[in-house]
Amino acid sequence: MNIYNIYKKSLYIRIFEEKLDYLFKKGLINGTAHFCIGQEYIPVIVSHYLNKNDFVTSTHRGHGHALAKGLDPAKLLAELVGKQTGYNSGKGGSQHIISKEYGYFANGITGGMIPIATGLAFAIKYQNKNNLIVAYLGDGAFNEGYVQESLNLAVIWQLPILFICENNQYAMSTPYKKTHGADIYQRAKSIGIISELIRDNDYEMFDKVVQKYINDIKKKSKPYFIEIQTYRHLGHSKNDKNLYRNHEEEEKWFKTDVLKKLEKEITTKNQCPQKKLNQLKNKYETEIEKLIKGVLTKPVNEISKIYNHLYTK
Amino acid sequence: MIKTYREVINDTLIKLMNNDPRIILIGEDIGVYGGCFGVTKGLIEKFGAKRVIDSPMCEQSLVGIGIGAAIYGLKPIIEIMFMDFMTLAYDQLFNHASIFSYLSNGNVCVPLVIRVPAGAGKGYGATHSKTLTASLMNIPGIKIFAPSNALDVAALLEEAVKDSNPVIFIEHKLLYEQRQETSKTSANEIVGKANIVKDGKDIVLISYSKTVFDCLEAANILEKEAISCQVIDLRYLKPLDIETIKDAVDKVGKVLIVEEGYGMCGIAAEIMAQINENCFYSLEAPPKRLTALDLPIPCCKEYESAIIPSVPQIVNTVRKMLNE
């Protein structure tokens, strides 16, 4: 994927999430949110190789996955601030975004969507459809029992699914090294799934492997697994004070932040002058601020409709 | 034609699968083995391993697979071997299957059926005998059907498969061998309604699944003592048909609820609460309940049968209630 495009789309996600901070401070978002700042490039690259009818299942840390898949930022914002115009008219909130149109399903149970993703892959294969599914999970989720079960099912039934484990080093506050007896990709491999480890936010390698695996799945229905070592620059959720990480480590990852790297590449290797990138940033900031203003005037739900759609008729 | 409860489920699955290629069966040992209780016998020969899928042992993922497949065009029927094993899948029911329709405003539905045998009486012990229906009733967005007889089981299974929502379909191990004339019944007559299986004027016995027969047996014994019992088979636990219950209480005034599940926060407790809310002043006596004792279910016969409500217990309780 062209690095300027990776940059642009990742930048949009970053600014989108940074702007959410304003909504929280103003008390306009009810509940919590988990930011993906530092990890934005992952879904940007993945979605580059997906079609609209390909499925994505996501996690509690899903804003980036959703935006990259093409979901409308205005409707996503509306969902976060609990408006009727949101994807799930505000009933889902940050962690439970569902869009049938974009084949996008997120849920707040760590690893909980993995069996369902596997079921979607099952239905794709069973009905000889030509789409595929990408299922995101984190290093924490990998330790959930049904993640292991689902990987096994994907292998024995040879399902068209790409699992992407964003290993951001911490399951909430608990470090990766304390919770995994062996590397995640090795554990996946031992179940029988073709599995690759991408180290230290290596976006170029990630891009290559994602492209290859998605092409392979399209040719022949089969599951693949990627573990990408990454880092979230912010805490687990908005209330996290990051007491469990040391400053040195945070600095190390911040220095190698992919957006920074890309920006440097783009400006030094001719593609675009810094001035133009600054203009782009300003443009996105203005755009998103405008979206926020627009969303705040949207109607909220009527209490009389609270029971609607509990069941589908 | 006289058929067993098991045969009727088997026949119904064949009929449904013949009519709808989207229906698939997934479960542990449901293929050549025919399912732990023989319910799916012969189906793999008829429909092939593509539609009758022997799965690994992983209940929680199986329910997840069912949800995913149901979202994308299939109509999966998952068999969970024992109701005790359902606990492994509670996350997928509580946090996933049940929330899609509501959160997506009906855009994403989950037409999933989970068949599961419940109940004690076979000496299988603490992990293969429980009736956990009440805990499942705590899930908004799920439906629960529990046919008590061969006549209802076909209609309710057809209805469950046609439903666009997740349905937990409760069978009872001791019902599989039950034989019944099955020639006529229509789903339209019973959709969503509890069944008054016997009319009576002195007391209402409310129950579901296998204990309906215990209530009927008790009612027959009491009939000889000139005690007239009405017996209600709930059939649907969620949504619960409170109207039929209310009408019966209004008419008869005394209620005994009998279930094989635990008493604590159980179905009987819920029905009593709803009776209090809806028709308290029709009551002529405090409602009573017979439930499983609040204990793990032991293997040995003496204890197992003491834990589950029995016909003599029902008879004695009714006598007491009418003499008070």
mmCIF file with all atom_site columns, C-alpha atoms in Angstrom, chain A residues 57-236:
data_model
loop_
_atom_site.group_PDB
_atom_site.id
_atom_site.type_symbol
_atom_site.label_atom_id
_atom_site.label_alt_id
_atom_site.label_comp_id
_atom_site.label_asym_id
_atom_site.label_entity_id
_atom_site.label_seq_id
_atom_site.pdbx_PDB_ins_code
_atom_site.Cartn_x
_atom_site.Cartn_y
_atom_site.Cartn_z
_atom_site.occupancy
_atom_site.B_iso_or_equiv
_atom_site.pdbx_formal_charge
_atom_site.auth_seq_id
_atom_site.auth_comp_id
_atom_site.auth_asym_id
_atom_site.auth_atom_id
_atom_site.pdbx_PDB_model_num
ATOM 1   C CA . THR A 1 57  ? -15.026 -8.343  13.596 1.00 0.00 ? 57  THR A CA 1
ATOM 2   C CA . SER A 1 58  ? -13.557 -6.023  16.138 1.00 0.00 ? 58  SER A CA 1
ATOM 3   C CA . THR A 1 59  ? -12.926 -5.523  19.809 1.00 0.00 ? 59  THR A CA 1
ATOM 4   C CA . HIS A 1 60  ? -13.372 -2.985  22.575 1.00 0.00 ? 60  HIS A CA 1
ATOM 5   C CA . ARG A 1 61  ? -10.582 -0.988  20.880 1.00 0.00 ? 61  ARG A CA 1
ATOM 6   C CA . GLY A 1 62  ? -12.420 -0.659  17.603 1.00 0.00 ? 62  GLY A CA 1
ATOM 7   C CA . HIS A 1 63  ? -12.721 2.964   16.416 1.00 0.00 ? 63  HIS A CA 1
ATOM 8   C CA . GLY A 1 64  ? -9.770  2.541   14.068 1.00 0.00 ? 64  GLY A CA 1
ATOM 9   C CA . HIS A 1 65  ? -11.040 -0.769  12.721 1.00 0.00 ? 65  HIS A CA 1
ATOM 10  C CA . ALA A 1 66  ? -14.416 0.830   12.013 1.00 0.00 ? 66  ALA A CA 1
ATOM 11  C CA . LEU A 1 67  ? -13.130 3.968   10.305 1.00 0.00 ? 67  LEU A CA 1
ATOM 12  C CA . ALA A 1 68  ? -10.669 1.978   8.225  1.00 0.00 ? 68  ALA A CA 1
ATOM 13  C CA . LYS A 1 69  ? -13.429 -0.378  7.103  1.00 0.00 ? 69  LYS A CA 1
ATOM 14  C CA . GLY A 1 70  ? -15.220 2.641   5.695  1.00 0.00 ? 70  GLY A CA 1
ATOM 15  C CA . LEU A 1 71  ? -17.847 3.325   8.333  1.00 0.00 ? 71  LEU A CA 1
ATOM 16  C CA . ASP A 1 72  ? -19.167 6.878   8.307  1.00 0.00 ? 72  ASP A CA 1
ATOM 17  C CA . PRO A 1 73  ? -17.327 9.001   10.927 1.00 0.00 ? 73  PRO A CA 1
ATOM 18  C CA . ALA A 1 74  ? -20.442 11.085  11.571 1.00 0.00 ? 74  ALA A CA 1
ATOM 19  C CA . LYS A 1 75  ? -22.518 8.021   12.372 1.00 0.00 ? 75  LYS A CA 1
ATOM 20  C CA . LEU A 1 76  ? -19.703 6.618   14.493 1.00 0.00 ? 76  LEU A CA 1
ATOM 21  C CA . LEU A 1 77  ? -19.462 9.858   16.449 1.00 0.00 ? 77  LEU A CA 1
ATOM 22  C CA . ALA A 1 78  ? -23.222 9.933   16.831 1.00 0.00 ? 78  ALA A CA 1
ATOM 23  C CA . GLU A 1 79  ? -23.027 6.425   18.269 1.00 0.00 ? 79  GLU A CA 1
ATOM 24  C CA . LEU A 1 80  ? -20.338 7.457   20.755 1.00 0.00 ? 80  LEU A CA 1
ATOM 25  C CA . VAL A 1 81  ? -22.370 10.392  22.033 1.00 0.00 ? 81  VAL A CA 1
ATOM 26  C CA . GLY A 1 82  ? -25.564 8.352   22.181 1.00 0.00 ? 82  GLY A CA 1
ATOM 27  C CA . LYS A 1 83  ? -27.560 9.897   19.365 1.00 0.00 ? 83  LYS A CA 1
ATOM 28  C CA . GLN A 1 84  ? -30.396 8.363   17.397 1.00 0.00 ? 84  GLN A CA 1
ATOM 29  C CA . THR A 1 85  ? -28.397 8.810   14.187 1.00 0.00 ? 85  THR A CA 1
ATOM 30  C CA . GLY A 1 86  ? -25.566 6.596   15.429 1.00 0.00 ? 86  GLY A CA 1
ATOM 31  C CA . TYR A 1 87  ? -24.918 3.176   13.923 1.00 0.00 ? 87  TYR A CA 1
ATOM 32  C CA . ASN A 1 88  ? -26.907 1.547   16.676 1.00 0.00 ? 88  ASN A CA 1
ATOM 33  C CA . SER A 1 89  ? -28.801 4.675   17.648 1.00 0.00 ? 89  SER A CA 1
ATOM 34  C CA . GLY A 1 90  ? -26.505 5.094   20.609 1.00 0.00 ? 90  GLY A CA 1
ATOM 35  C CA . LYS A 1 91  ? -27.433 1.764   22.172 1.00 0.00 ? 91  LYS A CA 1
ATOM 36  C CA . GLY A 1 92  ? -24.087 0.221   21.320 1.00 0.00 ? 92  GLY A CA 1
ATOM 37  C CA . GLY A 1 93  ? -21.654 2.928   22.330 1.00 0.00 ? 93  GLY A CA 1
ATOM 38  C CA . SER A 1 94  ? -17.929 2.756   21.784 1.00 0.00 ? 94  SER A CA 1
ATOM 39  C CA . GLN A 1 95  ? -17.516 -0.993  22.213 1.00 0.00 ? 95  GLN A CA 1
ATOM 40  C CA . HIS A 1 96  ? -20.541 -2.386  20.407 1.00 0.00 ? 96  HIS A CA 1
ATOM 41  C CA . ILE A 1 97  ? -20.682 -1.004  16.900 1.00 0.00 ? 97  ILE A CA 1
ATOM 42  C CA . ILE A 1 98  ? -22.629 -3.061  14.397 1.00 0.00 ? 98  ILE A CA 1
ATOM 43  C CA . SER A 1 99  ? -22.997 -2.177  10.733 1.00 0.00 ? 99  SER A CA 1
ATOM 44  C CA . LYS A 1 100 ? -24.578 -4.763  8.500  1.00 0.00 ? 100 LYS A CA 1
ATOM 45  C CA . GLU A 1 101 ? -23.870 -2.557  5.493  1.00 0.00 ? 101 GLU A CA 1
ATOM 46  C CA . TYR A 1 102 ? -20.120 -2.683  6.075  1.00 0.00 ? 102 TYR A CA 1
ATOM 47  C CA . GLY A 1 103 ? -20.046 -6.206  7.501  1.00 0.00 ? 103 GLY A CA 1
ATOM 48  C CA . TYR A 1 104 ? -18.664 -4.784  10.722 1.00 0.00 ? 104 TYR A CA 1
ATOM 49  C CA . PHE A 1 105 ? -19.317 -6.286  14.148 1.00 0.00 ? 105 PHE A CA 1
ATOM 50  C CA . ALA A 1 106 ? -17.672 -5.270  17.412 1.00 0.00 ? 106 ALA A CA 1
ATOM 51  C CA . ASN A 1 107 ? -18.237 -6.413  20.966 1.00 0.00 ? 107 ASN A CA 1
ATOM 52  C CA . GLY A 1 108 ? -16.731 -5.595  24.346 1.00 0.00 ? 108 GLY A CA 1
ATOM 53  C CA . ILE A 1 109 ? -16.039 -9.142  25.495 1.00 0.00 ? 109 ILE A CA 1
ATOM 54  C CA . THR A 1 110 ? -12.346 -9.870  24.937 1.00 0.00 ? 110 THR A CA 1
ATOM 55  C CA . GLY A 1 111 ? -12.175 -12.598 22.339 1.00 0.00 ? 111 GLY A CA 1
ATOM 56  C CA . GLY A 1 112 ? -15.959 -12.954 22.306 1.00 0.00 ? 112 GLY A CA 1
ATOM 57  C CA . MET A 1 113 ? -16.296 -12.143 18.632 1.00 0.00 ? 113 MET A CA 1
ATOM 58  C CA . ILE A 1 114 ? -13.745 -14.733 17.580 1.00 0.00 ? 114 ILE A CA 1
ATOM 59  C CA . PRO A 1 115 ? -16.181 -17.699 17.600 1.00 0.00 ? 115 PRO A CA 1
ATOM 60  C CA . ILE A 1 116 ? -18.731 -15.564 15.755 1.00 0.00 ? 116 ILE A CA 1
ATOM 61  C CA . ALA A 1 117 ? -16.116 -14.494 13.207 1.00 0.00 ? 117 ALA A CA 1
ATOM 62  C CA . THR A 1 118 ? -15.374 -18.174 12.707 1.00 0.00 ? 118 THR A CA 1
ATOM 63  C CA . GLY A 1 119 ? -19.093 -18.787 12.211 1.00 0.00 ? 119 GLY A CA 1
ATOM 64  C CA . LEU A 1 120 ? -19.269 -16.042 9.600  1.00 0.00 ? 120 LEU A CA 1
ATOM 65  C CA . ALA A 1 121 ? -16.313 -17.672 7.851  1.00 0.00 ? 121 ALA A CA 1
ATOM 66  C CA . PHE A 1 122 ? -18.141 -20.985 8.056  1.00 0.00 ? 122 PHE A CA 1
ATOM 67  C CA . ALA A 1 123 ? -21.194 -19.452 6.372  1.00 0.00 ? 123 ALA A CA 1
ATOM 68  C CA . ILE A 1 124 ? -19.034 -17.898 3.643  1.00 0.00 ? 124 ILE A CA 1
ATOM 69  C CA . LYS A 1 125 ? -17.498 -21.247 2.800  1.00 0.00 ? 125 LYS A CA 1
ATOM 70  C CA . TYR A 1 126 ? -20.728 -23.207 3.158  1.00 0.00 ? 126 TYR A CA 1
ATOM 71  C CA . GLN A 1 127 ? -22.520 -20.924 0.711  1.00 0.00 ? 127 GLN A CA 1
ATOM 72  C CA . ASN A 1 128 ? -19.559 -20.696 -1.701 1.00 0.00 ? 128 ASN A CA 1
ATOM 73  C CA . LYS A 1 129 ? -19.383 -16.924 -1.350 1.00 0.00 ? 129 LYS A CA 1
ATOM 74  C CA . ASN A 1 130 ? -16.243 -15.166 -2.450 1.00 0.00 ? 130 ASN A CA 1
ATOM 75  C CA . ASN A 1 131 ? -15.768 -12.782 0.464  1.00 0.00 ? 131 ASN A CA 1
ATOM 76  C CA . LEU A 1 132 ? -13.597 -13.327 3.509  1.00 0.00 ? 132 LEU A CA 1
ATOM 77  C CA . ILE A 1 133 ? -13.321 -12.209 7.097  1.00 0.00 ? 133 ILE A CA 1
ATOM 78  C CA . VAL A 1 134 ? -10.719 -10.452 9.174  1.00 0.00 ? 134 VAL A CA 1
ATOM 79  C CA . ALA A 1 135 ? -11.034 -11.000 12.913 1.00 0.00 ? 135 ALA A CA 1
ATOM 80  C CA . TYR A 1 136 ? -9.086  -8.656  15.173 1.00 0.00 ? 136 TYR A CA 1
ATOM 81  C CA . LEU A 1 137 ? -8.071  -9.633  18.664 1.00 0.00 ? 137 LEU A CA 1
ATOM 82  C CA . GLY A 1 138 ? -5.571  -8.475  21.248 1.00 0.00 ? 138 GLY A CA 1
ATOM 83  C CA . ASP A 1 139 ? -2.844  -10.210 23.213 1.00 0.00 ? 139 ASP A CA 1
ATOM 84  C CA . GLY A 1 140 ? -5.205  -10.361 26.190 1.00 0.00 ? 140 GLY A CA 1
ATOM 85  C CA . ALA A 1 141 ? -7.966  -12.019 24.193 1.00 0.00 ? 141 ALA A CA 1
ATOM 86  C CA . PHE A 1 142 ? -5.660  -14.716 22.932 1.00 0.00 ? 142 PHE A CA 1
ATOM 87  C CA . ASN A 1 143 ? -5.716  -16.267 26.399 1.00 0.00 ? 143 ASN A CA 1
ATOM 88  C CA . GLU A 1 144 ? -9.492  -16.709 26.322 1.00 0.00 ? 144 GLU A CA 1
ATOM 89  C CA . GLY A 1 145 ? -10.417 -20.375 25.886 1.00 0.00 ? 145 GLY A CA 1
ATOM 90  C CA . TYR A 1 146 ? -12.755 -19.937 22.976 1.00 0.00 ? 146 TYR A CA 1
ATOM 91  C CA . VAL A 1 147 ? -10.131 -18.171 20.941 1.00 0.00 ? 147 VAL A CA 1
ATOM 92  C CA . GLN A 1 148 ? -8.149  -21.400 20.998 1.00 0.00 ? 148 GLN A CA 1
ATOM 93  C CA . GLU A 1 149 ? -11.300 -23.394 20.200 1.00 0.00 ? 149 GLU A CA 1
ATOM 94  C CA . SER A 1 150 ? -12.119 -21.172 17.257 1.00 0.00 ? 150 SER A CA 1
ATOM 95  C CA . LEU A 1 151 ? -8.632  -21.320 15.783 1.00 0.00 ? 151 LEU A CA 1
ATOM 96  C CA . ASN A 1 152 ? -8.947  -25.083 15.899 1.00 0.00 ? 152 ASN A CA 1
ATOM 97  C CA . LEU A 1 153 ? -12.340 -24.995 14.168 1.00 0.00 ? 153 LEU A CA 1
ATOM 98  C CA . ALA A 1 154 ? -10.978 -22.645 11.500 1.00 0.00 ? 154 ALA A CA 1
ATOM 99  C CA . VAL A 1 155 ? -8.194  -25.148 10.846 1.00 0.00 ? 155 VAL A CA 1
ATOM 100 C CA . ILE A 1 156 ? -10.254 -28.353 10.745 1.00 0.00 ? 156 ILE A CA 1
ATOM 101 C CA . TRP A 1 157 ? -12.884 -26.721 8.539  1.00 0.00 ? 157 TRP A CA 1
ATOM 102 C CA . GLN A 1 158 ? -10.342 -24.695 6.501  1.00 0.00 ? 158 GLN A CA 1
ATOM 103 C CA . LEU A 1 159 ? -12.245 -21.438 6.771  1.00 0.00 ? 159 LEU A CA 1
ATOM 104 C CA . PRO A 1 160 ? -11.535 -18.186 4.881  1.00 0.00 ? 160 PRO A CA 1
ATOM 105 C CA . ILE A 1 161 ? -10.460 -16.112 7.861  1.00 0.00 ? 161 ILE A CA 1
ATOM 106 C CA . LEU A 1 162 ? -7.489  -13.947 8.748  1.00 0.00 ? 162 LEU A CA 1
ATOM 107 C CA . PHE A 1 163 ? -6.917  -13.504 12.465 1.00 0.00 ? 163 PHE A CA 1
ATOM 108 C CA . ILE A 1 164 ? -4.952  -10.389 13.339 1.00 0.00 ? 164 ILE A CA 1
ATOM 109 C CA . CYS A 1 165 ? -3.629  -10.252 16.862 1.00 0.00 ? 165 CYS A CA 1
ATOM 110 C CA . GLU A 1 166 ? -2.623  -6.728  17.798 1.00 0.00 ? 166 GLU A CA 1
ATOM 111 C CA . ASN A 1 167 ? -0.155  -7.446  20.539 1.00 0.00 ? 167 ASN A CA 1
ATOM 112 C CA . ASN A 1 168 ? 0.114   -4.061  22.235 1.00 0.00 ? 168 ASN A CA 1
ATOM 113 C CA . GLN A 1 169 ? 2.021   -5.643  25.118 1.00 0.00 ? 169 GLN A CA 1
ATOM 114 C CA . TYR A 1 170 ? -0.575  -5.196  27.837 1.00 0.00 ? 170 TYR A CA 1
ATOM 115 C CA . ALA A 1 171 ? -3.840  -6.902  28.668 1.00 0.00 ? 171 ALA A CA 1
ATOM 116 C CA . MET A 1 172 ? -5.252  -3.862  30.363 1.00 0.00 ? 172 MET A CA 1
ATOM 117 C CA . SER A 1 173 ? -2.393  -3.448  32.875 1.00 0.00 ? 173 SER A CA 1
ATOM 118 C CA . THR A 1 174 ? -0.865  -6.917  32.856 1.00 0.00 ? 174 THR A CA 1
ATOM 119 C CA . PRO A 1 175 ? 2.246   -7.256  30.730 1.00 0.00 ? 175 PRO A CA 1
ATOM 120 C CA . TYR A 1 176 ? 2.391   -9.730  27.911 1.00 0.00 ? 176 TYR A CA 1
ATOM 121 C CA . LYS A 1 177 ? 5.372   -11.572 29.381 1.00 0.00 ? 177 LYS A CA 1
ATOM 122 C CA . LYS A 1 178 ? 3.473   -12.433 32.542 1.00 0.00 ? 178 LYS A CA 1
ATOM 123 C CA . THR A 1 179 ? 0.484   -13.889 30.726 1.00 0.00 ? 179 THR A CA 1
ATOM 124 C CA . HIS A 1 180 ? 1.848   -15.934 27.828 1.00 0.00 ? 180 HIS A CA 1
ATOM 125 C CA . GLY A 1 181 ? 3.789   -19.185 28.244 1.00 0.00 ? 181 GLY A CA 1
ATOM 126 C CA . ALA A 1 182 ? 4.957   -18.990 24.636 1.00 0.00 ? 182 ALA A CA 1
ATOM 127 C CA . ASP A 1 183 ? 4.758   -16.433 21.856 1.00 0.00 ? 183 ASP A CA 1
ATOM 128 C CA . ILE A 1 184 ? 1.266   -15.889 20.545 1.00 0.00 ? 184 ILE A CA 1
ATOM 129 C CA . TYR A 1 185 ? 2.100   -16.721 16.929 1.00 0.00 ? 185 TYR A CA 1
ATOM 130 C CA . GLN A 1 186 ? 3.799   -19.934 18.086 1.00 0.00 ? 186 GLN A CA 1
ATOM 131 C CA . ARG A 1 187 ? 0.740   -20.922 20.063 1.00 0.00 ? 187 ARG A CA 1
ATOM 132 C CA . ALA A 1 188 ? -1.412  -20.265 17.001 1.00 0.00 ? 188 ALA A CA 1
ATOM 133 C CA . LYS A 1 189 ? 1.000   -22.259 14.871 1.00 0.00 ? 189 LYS A CA 1
ATOM 134 C CA . SER A 1 190 ? 0.800   -25.211 17.257 1.00 0.00 ? 190 SER A CA 1
ATOM 135 C CA . ILE A 1 191 ? -2.940  -25.404 16.618 1.00 0.00 ? 191 ILE A CA 1
ATOM 136 C CA . GLY A 1 192 ? -2.154  -25.905 12.950 1.00 0.00 ? 192 GLY A CA 1
ATOM 137 C CA . ILE A 1 193 ? -2.689  -22.442 11.537 1.00 0.00 ? 193 ILE A CA 1
ATOM 138 C CA . ILE A 1 194 ? -0.190  -20.680 9.266  1.00 0.00 ? 194 ILE A CA 1
ATOM 139 C CA . SER A 1 195 ? 1.099   -17.905 11.450 1.00 0.00 ? 195 SER A CA 1
ATOM 140 C CA . GLU A 1 196 ? 3.529   -15.017 11.188 1.00 0.00 ? 196 GLU A CA 1
ATOM 141 C CA . LEU A 1 197 ? 5.077   -12.655 13.741 1.00 0.00 ? 197 LEU A CA 1
ATOM 142 C CA . ILE A 1 198 ? 5.676   -9.046  12.725 1.00 0.00 ? 198 ILE A CA 1
ATOM 143 C CA . ARG A 1 199 ? 7.952   -7.268  15.152 1.00 0.00 ? 199 ARG A CA 1
ATOM 144 C CA . ASP A 1 200 ? 7.987   -3.704  16.452 1.00 0.00 ? 200 ASP A CA 1
ATOM 145 C CA . ASN A 1 201 ? 5.382   -1.993  14.286 1.00 0.00 ? 201 ASN A CA 1
ATOM 146 C CA . ASP A 1 202 ? 7.125   -3.073  11.072 1.00 0.00 ? 202 ASP A CA 1
ATOM 147 C CA . TYR A 1 203 ? 4.398   -1.726  8.824  1.00 0.00 ? 203 TYR A CA 1
ATOM 148 C CA . GLU A 1 204 ? 6.193   -2.596  5.604  1.00 0.00 ? 204 GLU A CA 1
ATOM 149 C CA . MET A 1 205 ? 6.471   -6.246  6.515  1.00 0.00 ? 205 MET A CA 1
ATOM 150 C CA . PHE A 1 206 ? 2.931   -6.204  7.863  1.00 0.00 ? 206 PHE A CA 1
ATOM 151 C CA . ASP A 1 207 ? 1.691   -4.773  4.575  1.00 0.00 ? 207 ASP A CA 1
ATOM 152 C CA . LYS A 1 208 ? 3.409   -7.536  2.613  1.00 0.00 ? 208 LYS A CA 1
ATOM 153 C CA . VAL A 1 209 ? 2.162   -10.357 4.814  1.00 0.00 ? 209 VAL A CA 1
ATOM 154 C CA . VAL A 1 210 ? -1.426  -9.057  4.959  1.00 0.00 ? 210 VAL A CA 1
ATOM 155 C CA . GLN A 1 211 ? -1.535  -8.714  1.186  1.00 0.00 ? 211 GLN A CA 1
ATOM 156 C CA . LYS A 1 212 ? -0.156  -12.215 0.702  1.00 0.00 ? 212 LYS A CA 1
ATOM 157 C CA . TYR A 1 213 ? -2.471  -13.873 3.198  1.00 0.00 ? 213 TYR A CA 1
ATOM 158 C CA . ILE A 1 214 ? -5.573  -12.134 1.866  1.00 0.00 ? 214 ILE A CA 1
ATOM 159 C CA . ASN A 1 215 ? -4.656  -13.132 -1.682 1.00 0.00 ? 215 ASN A CA 1
ATOM 160 C CA . ASP A 1 216 ? -4.065  -16.695 -0.529 1.00 0.00 ? 216 ASP A CA 1
ATOM 161 C CA . ILE A 1 217 ? -7.435  -16.842 1.222  1.00 0.00 ? 217 ILE A CA 1
ATOM 162 C CA . LYS A 1 218 ? -9.151  -15.583 -1.930 1.00 0.00 ? 218 LYS A CA 1
ATOM 163 C CA . LYS A 1 219 ? -7.497  -18.331 -3.948 1.00 0.00 ? 219 LYS A CA 1
ATOM 164 C CA . LYS A 1 220 ? -8.119  -21.117 -1.481 1.00 0.00 ? 220 LYS A CA 1
ATOM 165 C CA . SER A 1 221 ? -10.238 -21.042 1.633  1.00 0.00 ? 221 SER A CA 1
ATOM 166 C CA . LYS A 1 222 ? -7.844  -21.370 4.558  1.00 0.00 ? 222 LYS A CA 1
ATOM 167 C CA . PRO A 1 223 ? -7.188  -19.628 7.895  1.00 0.00 ? 223 PRO A CA 1
ATOM 168 C CA . TYR A 1 224 ? -4.144  -17.455 8.576  1.00 0.00 ? 224 TYR A CA 1
ATOM 169 C CA . PHE A 1 225 ? -2.844  -15.726 11.675 1.00 0.00 ? 225 PHE A CA 1
ATOM 170 C CA . ILE A 1 226 ? -0.700  -12.631 12.129 1.00 0.00 ? 226 ILE A CA 1
ATOM 171 C CA . GLU A 1 227 ? 0.710   -11.395 15.405 1.00 0.00 ? 227 GLU A CA 1
ATOM 172 C CA . ILE A 1 228 ? 1.775   -7.781  15.093 1.00 0.00 ? 228 ILE A CA 1
ATOM 173 C CA . GLN A 1 229 ? 3.799   -6.302  17.952 1.00 0.00 ? 229 GLN A CA 1
ATOM 174 C CA . THR A 1 230 ? 2.548   -2.798  18.545 1.00 0.00 ? 230 THR A CA 1
ATOM 175 C CA . TYR A 1 231 ? 1.887   -0.292  21.310 1.00 0.00 ? 231 TYR A CA 1
ATOM 176 C CA . ARG A 1 232 ? -0.923  1.941   22.409 1.00 0.00 ? 232 ARG A CA 1
ATOM 177 C CA . HIS A 1 233 ? 0.455   5.327   23.345 1.00 0.00 ? 233 HIS A CA 1
ATOM 178 C CA . LEU A 1 234 ? -2.456  6.033   25.655 1.00 0.00 ? 234 LEU A CA 1
ATOM 179 C CA . GLY A 1 235 ? -3.749  3.945   28.523 1.00 0.00 ? 235 GLY A CA 1
ATOM 180 C CA . HIS A 1 236 ? -6.084  0.970   28.313 1.00 0.00 ? 236 HIS A CA 1
#
